[in-house]
Short mmCIF file of C-alpha atoms in Angstrom, two decimals:
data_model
loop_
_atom_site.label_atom_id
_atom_site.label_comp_id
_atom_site.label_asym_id
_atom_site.label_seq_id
_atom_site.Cartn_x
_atom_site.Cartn_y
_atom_site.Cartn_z
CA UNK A 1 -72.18 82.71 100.98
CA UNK A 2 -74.89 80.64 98.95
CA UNK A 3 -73.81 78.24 95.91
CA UNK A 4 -75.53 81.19 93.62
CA UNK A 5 -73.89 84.05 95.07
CA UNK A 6 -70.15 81.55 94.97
CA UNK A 7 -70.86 81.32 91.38
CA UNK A 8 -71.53 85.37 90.35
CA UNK A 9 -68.40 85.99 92.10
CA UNK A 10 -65.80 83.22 91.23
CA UNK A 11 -67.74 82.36 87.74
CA UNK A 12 -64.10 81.02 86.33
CA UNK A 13 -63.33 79.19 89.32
CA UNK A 14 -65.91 76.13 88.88
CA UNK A 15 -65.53 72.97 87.39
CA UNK A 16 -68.96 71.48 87.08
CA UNK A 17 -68.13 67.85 87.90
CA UNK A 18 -69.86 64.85 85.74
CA UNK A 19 -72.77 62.28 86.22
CA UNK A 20 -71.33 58.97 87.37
CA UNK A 21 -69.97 57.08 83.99
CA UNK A 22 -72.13 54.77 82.40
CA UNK A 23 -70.85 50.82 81.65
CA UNK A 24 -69.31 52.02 78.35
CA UNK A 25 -66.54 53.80 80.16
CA UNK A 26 -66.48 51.91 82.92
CA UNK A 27 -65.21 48.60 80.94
CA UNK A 28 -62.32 51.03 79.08
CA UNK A 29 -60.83 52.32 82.49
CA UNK A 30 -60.77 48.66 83.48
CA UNK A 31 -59.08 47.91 79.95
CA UNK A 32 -57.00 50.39 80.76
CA UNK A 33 -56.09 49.43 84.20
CA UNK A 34 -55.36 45.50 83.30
CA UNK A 35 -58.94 44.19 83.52
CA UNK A 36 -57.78 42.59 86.42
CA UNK A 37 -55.79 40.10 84.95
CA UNK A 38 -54.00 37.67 87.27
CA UNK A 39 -55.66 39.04 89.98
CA UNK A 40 -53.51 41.94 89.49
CA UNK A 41 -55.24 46.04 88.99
CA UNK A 42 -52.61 48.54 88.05
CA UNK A 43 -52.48 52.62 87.58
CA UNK A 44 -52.10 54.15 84.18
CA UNK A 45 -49.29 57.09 84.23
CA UNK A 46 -49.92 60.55 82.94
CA UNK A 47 -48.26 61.08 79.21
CA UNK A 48 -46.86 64.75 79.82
CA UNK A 49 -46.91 65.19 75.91
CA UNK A 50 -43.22 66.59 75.81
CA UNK A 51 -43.91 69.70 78.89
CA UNK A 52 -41.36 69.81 81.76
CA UNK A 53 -43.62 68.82 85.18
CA UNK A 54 -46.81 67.48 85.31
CA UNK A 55 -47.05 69.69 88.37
CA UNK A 56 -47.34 73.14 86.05
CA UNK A 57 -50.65 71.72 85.15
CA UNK A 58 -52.42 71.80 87.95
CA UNK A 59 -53.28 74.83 89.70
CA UNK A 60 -55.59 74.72 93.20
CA UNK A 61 -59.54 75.63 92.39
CA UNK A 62 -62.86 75.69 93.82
CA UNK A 63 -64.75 73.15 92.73
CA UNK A 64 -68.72 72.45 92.59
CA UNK A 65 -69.45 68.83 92.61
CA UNK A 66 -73.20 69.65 91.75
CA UNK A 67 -74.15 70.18 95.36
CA UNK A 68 -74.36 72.44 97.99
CA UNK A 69 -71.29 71.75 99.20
CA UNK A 70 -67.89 73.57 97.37
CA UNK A 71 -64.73 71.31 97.53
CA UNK A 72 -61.13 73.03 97.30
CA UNK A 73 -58.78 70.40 94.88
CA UNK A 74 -55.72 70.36 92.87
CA UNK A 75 -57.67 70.82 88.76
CA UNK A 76 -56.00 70.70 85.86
CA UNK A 77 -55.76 73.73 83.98
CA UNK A 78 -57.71 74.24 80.88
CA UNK A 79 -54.68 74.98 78.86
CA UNK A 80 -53.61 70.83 79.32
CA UNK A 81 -57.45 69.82 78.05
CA UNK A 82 -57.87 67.61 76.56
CA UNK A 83 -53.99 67.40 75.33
CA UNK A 84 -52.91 65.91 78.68
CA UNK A 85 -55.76 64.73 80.25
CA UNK A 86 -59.70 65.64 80.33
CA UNK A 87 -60.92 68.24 82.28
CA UNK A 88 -62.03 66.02 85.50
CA UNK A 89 -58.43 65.17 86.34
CA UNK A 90 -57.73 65.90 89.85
CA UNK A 91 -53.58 65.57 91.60
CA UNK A 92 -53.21 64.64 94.96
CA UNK A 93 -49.45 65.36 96.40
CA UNK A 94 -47.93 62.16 98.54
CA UNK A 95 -45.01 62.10 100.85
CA UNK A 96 -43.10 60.07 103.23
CA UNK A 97 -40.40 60.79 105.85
CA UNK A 98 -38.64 57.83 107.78
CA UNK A 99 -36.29 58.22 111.14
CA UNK A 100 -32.65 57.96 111.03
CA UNK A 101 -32.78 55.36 112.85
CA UNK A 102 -35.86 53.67 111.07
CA UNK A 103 -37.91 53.56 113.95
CA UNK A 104 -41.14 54.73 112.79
CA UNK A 105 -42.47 56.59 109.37
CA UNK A 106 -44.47 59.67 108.66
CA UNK A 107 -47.09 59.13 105.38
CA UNK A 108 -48.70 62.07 104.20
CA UNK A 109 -50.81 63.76 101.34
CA UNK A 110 -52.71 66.99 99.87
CA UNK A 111 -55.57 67.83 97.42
CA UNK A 112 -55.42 71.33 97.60
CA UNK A 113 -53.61 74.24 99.12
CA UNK A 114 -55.31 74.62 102.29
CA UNK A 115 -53.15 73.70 105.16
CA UNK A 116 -56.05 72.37 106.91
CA UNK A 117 -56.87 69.98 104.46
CA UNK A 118 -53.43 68.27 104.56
CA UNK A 119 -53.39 65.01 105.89
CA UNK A 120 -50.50 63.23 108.16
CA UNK A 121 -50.27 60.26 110.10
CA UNK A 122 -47.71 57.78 111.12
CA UNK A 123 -46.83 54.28 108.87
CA UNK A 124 -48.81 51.65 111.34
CA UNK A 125 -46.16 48.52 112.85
CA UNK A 126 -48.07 45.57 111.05
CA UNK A 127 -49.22 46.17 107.53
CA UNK A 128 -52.97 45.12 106.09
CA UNK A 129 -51.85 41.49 106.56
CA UNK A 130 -52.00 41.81 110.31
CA UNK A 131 -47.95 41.44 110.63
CA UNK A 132 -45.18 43.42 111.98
CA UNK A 133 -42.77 44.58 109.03
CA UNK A 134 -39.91 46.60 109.09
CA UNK A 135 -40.25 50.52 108.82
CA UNK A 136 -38.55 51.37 105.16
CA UNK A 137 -39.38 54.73 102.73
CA UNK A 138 -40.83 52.23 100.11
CA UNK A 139 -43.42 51.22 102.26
CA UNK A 140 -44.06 54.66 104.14
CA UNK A 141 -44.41 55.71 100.27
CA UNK A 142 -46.78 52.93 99.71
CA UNK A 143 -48.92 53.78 102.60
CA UNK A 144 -48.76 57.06 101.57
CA UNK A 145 -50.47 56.32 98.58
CA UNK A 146 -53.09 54.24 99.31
CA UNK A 147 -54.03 56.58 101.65
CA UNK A 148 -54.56 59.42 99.56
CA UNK A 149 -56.46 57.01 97.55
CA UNK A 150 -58.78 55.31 100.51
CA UNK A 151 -59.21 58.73 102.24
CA UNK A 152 -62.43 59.13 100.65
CA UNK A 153 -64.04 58.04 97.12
CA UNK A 154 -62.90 60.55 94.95
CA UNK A 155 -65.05 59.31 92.25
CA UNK A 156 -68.05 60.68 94.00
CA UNK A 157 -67.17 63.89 93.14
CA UNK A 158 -67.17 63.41 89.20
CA UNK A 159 -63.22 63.15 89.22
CA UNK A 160 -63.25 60.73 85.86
CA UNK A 161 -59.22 60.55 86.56
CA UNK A 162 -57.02 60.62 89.61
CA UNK A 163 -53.29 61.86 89.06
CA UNK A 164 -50.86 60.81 92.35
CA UNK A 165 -47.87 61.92 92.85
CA UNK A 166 -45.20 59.80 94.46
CA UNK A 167 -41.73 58.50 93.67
CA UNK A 168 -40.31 57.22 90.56
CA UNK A 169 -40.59 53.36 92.13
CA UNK A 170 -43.70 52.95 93.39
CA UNK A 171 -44.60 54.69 89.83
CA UNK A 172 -43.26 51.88 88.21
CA UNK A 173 -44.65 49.62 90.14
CA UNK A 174 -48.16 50.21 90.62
CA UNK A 175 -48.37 50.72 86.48
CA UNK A 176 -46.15 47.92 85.17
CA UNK A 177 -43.59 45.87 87.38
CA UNK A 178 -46.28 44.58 89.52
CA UNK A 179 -47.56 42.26 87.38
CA UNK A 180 -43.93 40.86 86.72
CA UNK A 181 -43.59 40.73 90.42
CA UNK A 182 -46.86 39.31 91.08
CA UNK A 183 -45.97 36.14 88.36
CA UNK A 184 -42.50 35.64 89.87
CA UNK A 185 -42.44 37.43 93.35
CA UNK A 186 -38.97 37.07 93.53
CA UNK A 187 -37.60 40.66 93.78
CA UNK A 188 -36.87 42.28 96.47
CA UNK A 189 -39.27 45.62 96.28
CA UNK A 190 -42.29 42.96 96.22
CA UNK A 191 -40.84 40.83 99.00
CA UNK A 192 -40.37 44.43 101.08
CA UNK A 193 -43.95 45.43 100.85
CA UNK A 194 -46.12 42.63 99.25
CA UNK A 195 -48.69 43.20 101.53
CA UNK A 196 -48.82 47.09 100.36
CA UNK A 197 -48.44 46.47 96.78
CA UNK A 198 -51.90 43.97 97.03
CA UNK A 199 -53.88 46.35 99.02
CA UNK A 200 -52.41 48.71 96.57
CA UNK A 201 -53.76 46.57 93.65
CA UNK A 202 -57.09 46.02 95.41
CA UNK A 203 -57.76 49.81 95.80
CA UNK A 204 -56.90 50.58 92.10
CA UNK A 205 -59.31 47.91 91.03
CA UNK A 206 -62.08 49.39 92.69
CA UNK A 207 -61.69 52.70 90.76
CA UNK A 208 -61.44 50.84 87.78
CA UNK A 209 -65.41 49.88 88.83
CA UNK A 210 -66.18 52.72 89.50
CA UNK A 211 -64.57 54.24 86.00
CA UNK A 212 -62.15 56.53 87.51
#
């Protein structure tokens, strides 16, 4: 089926993805994302303006990224624009699943509904410093994450905002308590995956130059 003939049958389907930002909105996502203050790039979380699960706004759509090629990805509905977020707001799902016996870790994500397209691989022995560290959920998590965020540049595609899902600390962390960790690095959940957390950091900074 041709792009034309993909568009006169699934007309509501599309989301006709955006130019690449200009410097304008570049600088506020970096504003927005701690400028990279202290060395230090952090995530921005999703205000859910008072509805139950940010996972009721999202619904899995075609998408045309202004090329031949049709992508499958988690949109946000129309009914959440521009309340929640604007309309190039893509979710990607993360998970993590450690042995009883803590031997190894499986990371793992999604960006749409196909089960093809779901991606799963195991938490590596030595972490992006090159040394061995123990095998823990917070750092399968972490892995998770910057996985979903390093499997390809999801900018390319117009997405102006990325929307991860994860758990309740590595929220936290990658959008506030990092930088608190980073000044002090005394706590224990930056001592456990320090390494993580700055590749972590690193990642969201490039997004931030990329405006996304």
């Amino acid at each position: 089926m041709s792009l034309a003939e993909f568009k006169a049958r699934f007309p509501h389907e599309l989301n006709m993805l955006r130019s690449p930002p200009g410097p304008e909105w570049i600088n506020i996502v970096k504003r927005l994302m701690g400028d990279g203050e202290r060395g230090v790039w952090t995530g921005t979380r999703l205000n859910l303006m008072g509805y139950d699960s940010v996972m009721i706004m999202f619904s899995s759509r075609w998408v045309d990224t202004g090329t031949d090629d049709k992508v499958h990805r988690f949109c946000i509905r129309h009914h959440y624009v521009p309340k929640v977020a604007q309309v190039k707001t893509m979710l990607i799902y993360t998970a993590a699943m450690v042995a009883h016996d803590l031997s190894e870790a499986s990371c793992g994500f999604m960006f749409n509904s196909l089960p093809e397209d779901r991606v799963v691989f195991r938490l590596e022995a030595k972490g992006p410093d090159g040394k061995h560290h123990p095998v823990t959920s917070l750092r399968a998590r972490l892995r998770a994450v910057i996985g979903a965020l390093k499997f390809r540049d999801w900018s390319r595609e117009g997405w102006s905002r990325i929307v991860v899902i994860t758990s309740d600390k590595i929220v936290s962390g990658a959008t506030t308590d990092i930088r608190e960790w980073v000044a002090n690095r005394s706590t224990y959940a930056f001592r456990e995956g320090w390494d993580l957390w700055e590749l972590l950091s690193t990642v969201l900074g490039e997004y931030a130059g990329r405006g996304c």
